[in-house]
Short mmCIF file of N, CA, C and O in Angstrom, two decimals:
data_model
loop_
_atom_site.label_atom_id
_atom_site.label_comp_id
_atom_site.label_asym_id
_atom_site.label_seq_id
_atom_site.Cartn_x
_atom_site.Cartn_y
_atom_site.Cartn_z
N UNK A 1 0.93 -1.18 -0.03
CA UNK A 1 -0.04 -0.07 0.02
C UNK A 1 0.92 1.26 -0.01
O UNK A 1 1.81 1.31 0.73
N UNK A 2 0.58 2.18 -0.88
CA UNK A 2 1.34 3.48 -1.03
C UNK A 2 0.85 4.39 0.08
O UNK A 2 -0.33 4.53 0.19
N UNK A 3 1.73 5.13 0.70
CA UNK A 3 1.37 6.30 1.54
C UNK A 3 1.07 7.46 0.64
O UNK A 3 1.32 7.51 -0.60
N UNK A 4 0.49 8.56 1.25
CA UNK A 4 0.18 9.71 0.61
C UNK A 4 1.52 10.24 -0.10
O UNK A 4 1.54 10.80 -1.13
N UNK A 5 2.64 10.25 0.73
CA UNK A 5 3.87 10.71 0.26
C UNK A 5 4.31 10.00 -1.03
O UNK A 5 4.93 10.54 -1.83
N UNK A 6 4.12 8.70 -0.90
CA UNK A 6 4.57 7.74 -1.99
C UNK A 6 3.81 8.17 -3.36
O UNK A 6 4.42 8.12 -4.37
N UNK A 7 2.49 8.34 -3.11
CA UNK A 7 1.66 8.76 -4.34
C UNK A 7 2.19 10.13 -4.89
O UNK A 7 2.37 10.20 -6.05
N UNK A 8 2.49 11.09 -4.03
CA UNK A 8 2.97 12.31 -4.47
C UNK A 8 4.27 12.33 -5.16
O UNK A 8 4.43 12.80 -6.23
N UNK A 9 5.20 11.43 -4.70
CA UNK A 9 6.47 11.15 -5.43
C UNK A 9 6.27 10.59 -6.70
O UNK A 9 6.91 10.91 -7.70
N UNK A 10 5.36 9.57 -6.80
CA UNK A 10 5.17 8.83 -8.02
C UNK A 10 4.55 9.77 -9.09
O UNK A 10 4.95 9.77 -10.21
N UNK A 11 3.69 10.62 -8.67
CA UNK A 11 2.96 11.59 -9.58
C UNK A 11 4.10 12.67 -10.10
O UNK A 11 4.18 12.86 -11.24
N UNK A 12 4.93 12.99 -9.25
CA UNK A 12 5.99 13.95 -9.57
C UNK A 12 6.93 13.32 -10.57
O UNK A 12 7.39 13.93 -11.53
N UNK A 13 7.25 11.96 -10.34
CA UNK A 13 8.10 11.25 -11.27
C UNK A 13 7.55 11.14 -12.68
O UNK A 13 8.22 11.53 -13.61
N UNK A 14 6.24 10.77 -12.80
CA UNK A 14 5.64 10.68 -14.10
C UNK A 14 5.40 12.06 -14.67
O UNK A 14 5.43 12.21 -15.88
N UNK A 15 5.14 13.08 -13.85
CA UNK A 15 4.90 14.38 -14.36
C UNK A 15 6.16 14.95 -15.03
O UNK A 15 6.15 15.57 -16.10
N UNK A 16 7.30 14.65 -14.35
CA UNK A 16 8.74 15.11 -14.96
C UNK A 16 8.96 14.37 -16.25
O UNK A 16 9.34 14.98 -17.26
N UNK A 17 8.62 13.13 -16.31
CA UNK A 17 8.82 12.30 -17.52
C UNK A 17 7.98 12.88 -18.67
O UNK A 17 8.38 12.99 -19.80
N UNK A 18 6.69 13.22 -18.34
CA UNK A 18 5.74 13.75 -19.33
C UNK A 18 6.23 15.02 -19.88
O UNK A 18 6.22 15.31 -21.07
N UNK A 19 6.71 16.01 -18.91
CA UNK A 19 7.22 17.28 -19.46
C UNK A 19 8.45 17.11 -20.26
O UNK A 19 8.58 17.94 -21.23
N UNK A 20 9.20 16.16 -20.04
CA UNK A 20 10.48 15.86 -20.76
C UNK A 20 10.18 15.18 -22.07
O UNK A 20 11.16 14.98 -22.81
N UNK A 21 9.00 14.65 -22.32
CA UNK A 21 8.65 13.84 -23.44
C UNK A 21 9.22 12.55 -23.49
O UNK A 21 9.37 11.90 -24.50
N UNK A 22 9.35 12.07 -22.20
CA UNK A 22 10.09 10.70 -22.04
C UNK A 22 9.08 9.64 -21.59
O UNK A 22 9.61 8.49 -21.23
N UNK A 23 7.77 9.83 -21.71
CA UNK A 23 6.81 8.82 -21.25
C UNK A 23 6.87 7.63 -22.28
O UNK A 23 6.81 7.88 -23.46
N UNK A 24 6.94 6.44 -21.72
CA UNK A 24 6.87 5.28 -22.61
C UNK A 24 5.52 4.58 -22.42
O UNK A 24 4.74 4.85 -21.50
N UNK A 25 5.10 3.67 -23.46
CA UNK A 25 3.87 3.07 -23.41
C UNK A 25 3.68 2.33 -22.14
O UNK A 25 2.65 2.32 -21.60
N UNK A 26 4.83 1.65 -21.63
CA UNK A 26 4.76 0.92 -20.48
C UNK A 26 4.35 1.77 -19.32
O UNK A 26 3.74 1.28 -18.36
N UNK A 27 4.66 3.04 -19.27
CA UNK A 27 4.26 4.00 -18.19
C UNK A 27 2.80 4.19 -18.18
O UNK A 27 2.28 4.63 -17.05
N UNK A 28 2.10 3.98 -19.28
CA UNK A 28 0.61 4.37 -19.34
C UNK A 28 -0.21 3.13 -19.42
O UNK A 28 -1.43 3.25 -19.64
N UNK A 29 0.32 1.90 -19.21
CA UNK A 29 -0.44 0.76 -19.40
C UNK A 29 -0.50 -0.04 -18.14
O UNK A 29 0.39 0.16 -17.25
N UNK A 30 -1.47 -0.96 -18.08
CA UNK A 30 -1.51 -1.85 -16.92
C UNK A 30 -2.18 -1.36 -15.67
O UNK A 30 -2.29 -1.96 -14.66
N UNK A 31 -2.79 -0.15 -15.78
CA UNK A 31 -3.47 0.40 -14.59
C UNK A 31 -4.83 -0.27 -14.39
O UNK A 31 -5.32 -0.74 -15.34
N UNK A 32 -5.32 -0.16 -13.19
CA UNK A 32 -6.65 -0.79 -12.92
C UNK A 32 -7.55 0.34 -12.47
O UNK A 32 -8.77 0.04 -12.29
N UNK A 33 -7.13 1.59 -12.18
CA UNK A 33 -8.05 2.56 -11.77
C UNK A 33 -7.47 3.95 -12.24
O UNK A 33 -6.28 4.22 -12.31
N UNK A 34 -8.44 4.90 -12.62
CA UNK A 34 -8.04 6.16 -13.18
C UNK A 34 -8.73 7.24 -12.36
O UNK A 34 -9.92 7.00 -11.86
N UNK A 35 -7.99 8.34 -12.19
CA UNK A 35 -8.82 9.55 -11.60
C UNK A 35 -8.69 10.58 -12.65
O UNK A 35 -7.75 10.93 -13.19
N UNK A 36 -9.92 11.05 -12.92
CA UNK A 36 -10.11 11.97 -14.04
C UNK A 36 -10.45 13.36 -13.47
O UNK A 36 -11.51 13.52 -12.71
N UNK A 37 -9.61 14.41 -13.69
CA UNK A 37 -9.88 15.70 -12.96
C UNK A 37 -10.44 16.66 -14.03
O UNK A 37 -9.71 17.52 -14.42
N UNK A 38 -11.68 16.45 -14.48
CA UNK A 38 -12.26 17.41 -15.50
C UNK A 38 -12.54 18.75 -14.85
O UNK A 38 -12.73 19.80 -15.49
N UNK A 39 -12.46 18.85 -13.48
CA UNK A 39 -12.66 20.17 -12.84
C UNK A 39 -11.74 21.24 -13.27
O UNK A 39 -12.10 22.48 -13.24
N UNK A 40 -10.45 20.87 -13.60
CA UNK A 40 -9.48 21.90 -13.95
C UNK A 40 -9.88 22.55 -15.35
O UNK A 40 -9.46 23.57 -15.57
N UNK A 41 -10.81 21.94 -16.02
CA UNK A 41 -11.27 22.53 -17.24
C UNK A 41 -12.66 23.08 -17.14
O UNK A 41 -13.29 23.51 -18.03
N UNK A 42 -13.10 23.14 -15.82
CA UNK A 42 -14.50 23.80 -15.53
C UNK A 42 -15.70 22.77 -15.70
O UNK A 42 -16.78 23.30 -15.43
N UNK A 43 -15.35 21.47 -15.77
CA UNK A 43 -16.46 20.51 -15.70
C UNK A 43 -17.19 20.65 -14.41
O UNK A 43 -16.48 20.46 -13.33
N UNK A 44 -18.51 20.67 -14.50
CA UNK A 44 -19.33 20.65 -13.31
C UNK A 44 -19.93 19.25 -12.98
O UNK A 44 -20.09 18.93 -11.76
N UNK A 45 -20.03 18.43 -13.98
CA UNK A 45 -20.54 17.02 -13.69
C UNK A 45 -20.45 16.27 -14.98
O UNK A 45 -20.54 16.82 -16.07
N UNK A 46 -20.31 15.09 -14.88
CA UNK A 46 -20.11 14.06 -15.98
C UNK A 46 -20.00 12.73 -15.49
O UNK A 46 -19.73 12.43 -14.27
N UNK A 47 -20.18 11.79 -16.43
CA UNK A 47 -20.01 10.35 -16.13
C UNK A 47 -18.78 9.85 -16.85
O UNK A 47 -18.68 9.69 -17.98
N UNK A 48 -17.67 9.49 -16.00
CA UNK A 48 -16.48 8.97 -16.65
C UNK A 48 -16.75 7.56 -17.15
O UNK A 48 -17.45 6.82 -16.60
N UNK A 49 -16.06 7.30 -18.11
CA UNK A 49 -16.19 6.02 -18.85
C UNK A 49 -14.88 5.17 -18.59
O UNK A 49 -13.68 5.67 -18.80
N UNK A 50 -14.92 3.94 -18.23
CA UNK A 50 -14.00 2.99 -18.02
C UNK A 50 -13.22 2.57 -19.21
O UNK A 50 -13.92 2.25 -20.20
N UNK A 51 -11.95 2.58 -19.25
CA UNK A 51 -11.14 2.14 -20.36
C UNK A 51 -10.64 0.74 -19.97
O UNK A 51 -9.79 0.75 -19.06
N UNK A 52 -11.08 -0.34 -20.55
CA UNK A 52 -10.54 -1.67 -20.24
C UNK A 52 -9.05 -1.63 -20.48
O UNK A 52 -8.50 -1.04 -21.23
N UNK A 53 -8.20 -2.44 -19.52
CA UNK A 53 -8.74 -3.31 -18.59
C UNK A 53 -9.04 -2.76 -17.18
O UNK A 53 -9.12 -3.45 -16.21
N UNK A 54 -9.15 -1.49 -17.15
CA UNK A 54 -9.39 -0.88 -15.74
C UNK A 54 -10.76 -1.30 -15.25
O UNK A 54 -11.75 -1.59 -16.02
N UNK A 55 -10.87 -1.28 -13.89
CA UNK A 55 -12.12 -1.64 -13.19
C UNK A 55 -12.81 -0.53 -12.72
O UNK A 55 -14.04 -0.65 -12.47
N UNK A 56 -12.28 0.70 -12.71
CA UNK A 56 -13.03 1.82 -12.19
C UNK A 56 -12.36 3.09 -12.52
O UNK A 56 -11.09 3.13 -12.81
N UNK A 57 -13.19 4.19 -12.49
CA UNK A 57 -12.61 5.53 -12.71
C UNK A 57 -13.45 6.53 -11.88
O UNK A 57 -14.59 6.51 -11.78
N UNK A 58 -12.68 7.31 -11.25
CA UNK A 58 -13.28 8.40 -10.33
C UNK A 58 -13.18 9.82 -11.09
O UNK A 58 -12.07 10.22 -11.51
N UNK A 59 -14.28 10.34 -11.30
CA UNK A 59 -14.36 11.72 -11.88
C UNK A 59 -14.51 12.81 -10.90
O UNK A 59 -15.38 12.66 -9.96
N UNK A 60 -13.61 13.79 -10.85
CA UNK A 60 -13.64 14.84 -9.89
C UNK A 60 -13.87 16.14 -10.73
O UNK A 60 -13.18 16.47 -11.68
N UNK A 61 -14.82 16.84 -10.22
CA UNK A 61 -15.31 17.99 -11.04
C UNK A 61 -15.01 19.34 -10.33
O UNK A 61 -14.52 19.36 -9.27
N UNK A 62 -15.27 20.43 -10.99
CA UNK A 62 -15.01 21.86 -10.42
C UNK A 62 -15.64 22.03 -9.00
O UNK A 62 -16.71 21.60 -8.85
N UNK A 63 -15.00 22.75 -8.34
CA UNK A 63 -15.59 23.26 -6.99
C UNK A 63 -16.14 24.61 -7.23
O UNK A 63 -15.38 25.54 -7.59
N UNK A 64 -17.44 24.70 -6.99
CA UNK A 64 -18.18 26.01 -7.17
C UNK A 64 -19.04 26.26 -5.94
O UNK A 64 -19.49 25.32 -5.33
N UNK A 65 -19.34 27.53 -5.71
CA UNK A 65 -20.30 27.87 -4.68
C UNK A 65 -21.70 27.47 -5.09
O UNK A 65 -22.14 27.79 -6.29
N UNK A 66 -22.38 26.79 -4.05
CA UNK A 66 -23.80 26.41 -4.45
C UNK A 66 -24.64 26.57 -3.17
O UNK A 66 -24.02 26.68 -2.03
N UNK A 67 -25.90 26.78 -3.40
CA UNK A 67 -26.76 26.92 -2.20
C UNK A 67 -27.06 25.54 -1.68
O UNK A 67 -27.39 24.65 -2.35
N UNK A 68 -26.89 25.44 -0.37
CA UNK A 68 -27.09 24.21 0.40
C UNK A 68 -27.85 24.49 1.67
O UNK A 68 -27.73 25.54 2.25
N UNK A 69 -28.61 23.51 2.23
CA UNK A 69 -29.24 23.69 3.52
C UNK A 69 -28.36 23.12 4.60
O UNK A 69 -27.93 21.96 4.56
N UNK A 70 -28.11 23.97 5.56
CA UNK A 70 -27.18 23.54 6.78
C UNK A 70 -28.00 22.80 7.69
O UNK A 70 -29.28 22.53 7.56
N UNK A 71 -27.27 22.43 8.84
CA UNK A 71 -27.89 21.61 9.80
C UNK A 71 -29.08 22.29 10.60
O UNK A 71 -30.01 21.60 11.04
N UNK A 72 -29.03 23.66 10.56
CA UNK A 72 -30.18 24.39 11.19
C UNK A 72 -31.31 24.62 10.21
O UNK A 72 -32.27 25.29 10.47
N UNK A 73 -31.27 24.11 8.99
CA UNK A 73 -32.35 24.26 8.10
C UNK A 73 -32.27 25.60 7.24
O UNK A 73 -33.27 25.85 6.62
N UNK A 74 -31.14 26.32 7.40
CA UNK A 74 -31.02 27.52 6.66
C UNK A 74 -30.16 27.31 5.31
O UNK A 74 -29.21 26.54 5.36
N UNK A 75 -30.49 28.06 4.28
CA UNK A 75 -29.87 28.04 3.13
C UNK A 75 -28.53 28.94 3.11
O UNK A 75 -28.63 30.13 3.54
N UNK A 76 -27.46 28.40 2.73
CA UNK A 76 -26.20 29.08 2.65
C UNK A 76 -25.36 28.72 1.47
O UNK A 76 -25.52 27.66 0.92
N UNK A 77 -24.43 29.51 1.11
CA UNK A 77 -23.52 29.24 0.08
C UNK A 77 -22.26 28.44 0.67
O UNK A 77 -21.85 28.88 1.55
N UNK A 78 -22.09 27.36 -0.04
CA UNK A 78 -20.94 26.50 0.37
C UNK A 78 -20.21 25.99 -0.87
O UNK A 78 -20.78 25.88 -2.03
N UNK A 79 -18.91 25.67 -0.81
CA UNK A 79 -18.20 25.22 -1.93
C UNK A 79 -18.56 23.72 -2.11
O UNK A 79 -18.52 22.99 -1.17
N UNK A 80 -18.96 23.39 -3.28
CA UNK A 80 -19.47 21.94 -3.57
C UNK A 80 -18.60 21.55 -4.79
O UNK A 80 -18.41 22.23 -5.75
N UNK A 81 -18.29 20.25 -4.70
CA UNK A 81 -17.59 19.51 -5.84
C UNK A 81 -18.31 18.18 -6.03
O UNK A 81 -18.49 17.42 -5.02
N UNK A 82 -18.74 17.88 -7.22
CA UNK A 82 -19.30 16.58 -7.52
C UNK A 82 -18.34 15.64 -7.84
O UNK A 82 -17.29 15.89 -8.53
N UNK A 83 -18.53 14.35 -7.33
CA UNK A 83 -17.62 13.16 -7.55
C UNK A 83 -18.41 12.17 -8.34
O UNK A 83 -19.61 12.09 -8.16
N UNK A 84 -17.91 11.49 -9.21
CA UNK A 84 -18.60 10.43 -9.92
C UNK A 84 -17.78 9.20 -10.01
O UNK A 84 -16.54 9.32 -10.44
N UNK A 85 -18.12 8.14 -9.62
CA UNK A 85 -17.51 6.84 -9.72
C UNK A 85 -18.12 5.91 -10.49
O UNK A 85 -19.27 5.54 -10.42
N UNK A 86 -17.43 5.52 -11.68
CA UNK A 86 -17.98 4.42 -12.53
C UNK A 86 -17.06 3.23 -12.36
O UNK A 86 -15.82 3.18 -12.25
N UNK A 87 -17.73 2.01 -12.18
CA UNK A 87 -16.97 0.91 -11.92
C UNK A 87 -17.65 -0.40 -12.52
O UNK A 87 -18.79 -0.43 -12.92
N UNK A 88 -16.77 -1.39 -12.74
CA UNK A 88 -17.24 -2.65 -13.44
C UNK A 88 -17.87 -3.56 -12.35
O UNK A 88 -17.11 -3.98 -11.43
N UNK A 89 -19.20 -3.61 -12.30
CA UNK A 89 -19.89 -4.35 -11.21
C UNK A 89 -19.53 -5.88 -11.35
O UNK A 89 -19.84 -6.54 -10.30
N UNK A 90 -18.87 -6.34 -12.24
CA UNK A 90 -18.53 -7.79 -12.45
C UNK A 90 -17.32 -7.94 -11.41
O UNK A 90 -17.03 -9.09 -11.04
N UNK A 91 -16.55 -6.87 -11.15
CA UNK A 91 -15.37 -6.99 -10.32
C UNK A 91 -15.52 -6.33 -8.97
O UNK A 91 -14.82 -6.69 -7.99
N UNK A 92 -16.40 -5.33 -8.95
CA UNK A 92 -16.49 -4.52 -7.74
C UNK A 92 -17.90 -4.45 -7.26
O UNK A 92 -18.85 -4.11 -8.07
N UNK A 93 -18.24 -4.94 -5.98
CA UNK A 93 -19.43 -4.90 -5.38
C UNK A 93 -19.86 -3.38 -5.17
O UNK A 93 -19.02 -2.58 -4.74
N UNK A 94 -21.17 -3.09 -5.24
CA UNK A 94 -21.67 -1.69 -5.07
C UNK A 94 -21.41 -1.20 -3.68
O UNK A 94 -20.98 -0.13 -3.51
N UNK A 95 -21.53 -2.07 -2.69
CA UNK A 95 -21.25 -1.66 -1.34
C UNK A 95 -19.81 -1.07 -1.17
O UNK A 95 -19.56 -0.05 -0.54
N UNK A 96 -18.81 -1.87 -1.73
CA UNK A 96 -17.35 -1.48 -1.58
C UNK A 96 -17.09 -0.19 -2.43
O UNK A 96 -16.44 0.71 -2.00
N UNK A 97 -17.81 0.00 -3.56
CA UNK A 97 -17.64 1.14 -4.35
C UNK A 97 -18.11 2.40 -3.63
O UNK A 97 -17.52 3.47 -3.65
N UNK A 98 -19.33 2.33 -3.07
CA UNK A 98 -19.84 3.42 -2.29
C UNK A 98 -19.03 3.77 -1.11
O UNK A 98 -18.88 4.97 -0.68
N UNK A 99 -18.59 2.62 -0.41
CA UNK A 99 -17.80 2.90 0.90
C UNK A 99 -16.52 3.67 0.45
O UNK A 99 -16.06 4.65 1.12
N UNK A 100 -15.86 3.21 -0.72
CA UNK A 100 -14.74 3.95 -1.22
C UNK A 100 -15.02 5.46 -1.52
O UNK A 100 -14.31 6.37 -1.20
N UNK A 101 -16.14 5.69 -2.24
CA UNK A 101 -16.51 6.97 -2.66
C UNK A 101 -16.74 7.93 -1.42
O UNK A 101 -16.39 9.05 -1.35
N UNK A 102 -17.35 7.39 -0.36
CA UNK A 102 -17.56 8.03 0.88
C UNK A 102 -16.24 8.47 1.53
O UNK A 102 -16.11 9.50 2.12
N UNK A 103 -15.33 7.58 1.49
CA UNK A 103 -13.95 7.72 2.12
C UNK A 103 -13.30 8.87 1.35
O UNK A 103 -12.68 9.70 1.94
N UNK A 104 -13.44 8.83 0.03
CA UNK A 104 -12.85 9.97 -0.73
C UNK A 104 -13.52 11.30 -0.40
O UNK A 104 -12.82 12.28 -0.20
N UNK A 105 -14.81 11.26 -0.29
CA UNK A 105 -15.52 12.57 0.05
C UNK A 105 -15.08 13.05 1.49
O UNK A 105 -14.74 14.22 1.63
N UNK A 106 -14.96 12.21 2.44
CA UNK A 106 -14.48 12.55 3.73
C UNK A 106 -13.12 13.23 3.78
O UNK A 106 -12.77 14.19 4.39
N UNK A 107 -12.25 12.66 2.92
CA UNK A 107 -10.86 13.09 2.86
C UNK A 107 -10.79 14.39 2.07
O UNK A 107 -9.87 15.29 2.38
N UNK A 108 -11.60 14.71 1.18
CA UNK A 108 -11.69 16.02 0.52
C UNK A 108 -12.19 17.02 1.38
O UNK A 108 -11.77 18.19 1.55
N UNK A 109 -13.26 16.73 2.18
CA UNK A 109 -13.81 17.57 3.16
C UNK A 109 -12.79 17.94 4.30
O UNK A 109 -12.88 19.02 4.90
N UNK A 110 -12.00 16.97 4.52
CA UNK A 110 -10.92 17.12 5.74
C UNK A 110 -9.63 16.63 5.24
O UNK A 110 -9.25 15.43 5.63
N UNK A 111 -8.87 17.37 4.57
CA UNK A 111 -7.59 16.85 4.05
C UNK A 111 -6.61 16.34 4.99
O UNK A 111 -5.78 15.60 4.73
N UNK A 112 -6.72 16.84 6.26
CA UNK A 112 -5.82 16.28 7.31
C UNK A 112 -5.89 14.78 7.43
O UNK A 112 -4.92 14.09 7.73
N UNK A 113 -7.13 14.22 7.11
CA UNK A 113 -7.36 12.79 7.18
C UNK A 113 -6.33 11.97 6.11
O UNK A 113 -5.89 10.88 6.34
N UNK A 114 -6.04 12.76 5.06
CA UNK A 114 -5.19 12.14 4.05
C UNK A 114 -3.77 11.99 4.54
O UNK A 114 -3.04 11.02 4.43
N UNK A 115 -3.29 13.16 5.28
CA UNK A 115 -1.99 13.18 5.72
C UNK A 115 -1.82 12.15 6.86
O UNK A 115 -0.74 11.73 7.11
N UNK A 116 -2.95 12.01 7.62
CA UNK A 116 -2.72 11.04 8.77
C UNK A 116 -3.11 9.62 8.40
O UNK A 116 -3.19 8.75 9.20
N UNK A 117 -3.44 9.34 7.09
CA UNK A 117 -3.76 8.13 6.58
C UNK A 117 -5.11 7.49 7.38
O UNK A 117 -5.20 6.35 7.68
N UNK A 118 -6.08 8.40 7.63
CA UNK A 118 -7.25 7.89 8.30
C UNK A 118 -8.36 7.54 7.31
O UNK A 118 -8.54 8.06 6.24
#
């Protein structure tokens, strides 16, 4: 299992290779999961499509201010980001997929959880 720091180092490694034009086909194949960040292009919502042989893809969209009802029943503006998880139900049970999605949600809402691996 990779730590948050390990993931960051790996992303940096591949980012450097990409900037230098040194990415090889082997660097981009064999993955089982993709994170698609359409939010950087302003995407508000969408359904990501799985590229075989991958088993799932997480779509992360733009964070925008939206009207939400708080715990006291009052409407207030809050930053909201939609997440979309598409998965192959032949490989991943719905319960595990939703549990994973809720874990991602909690970590986005409280980034300290990522750093502490909670």
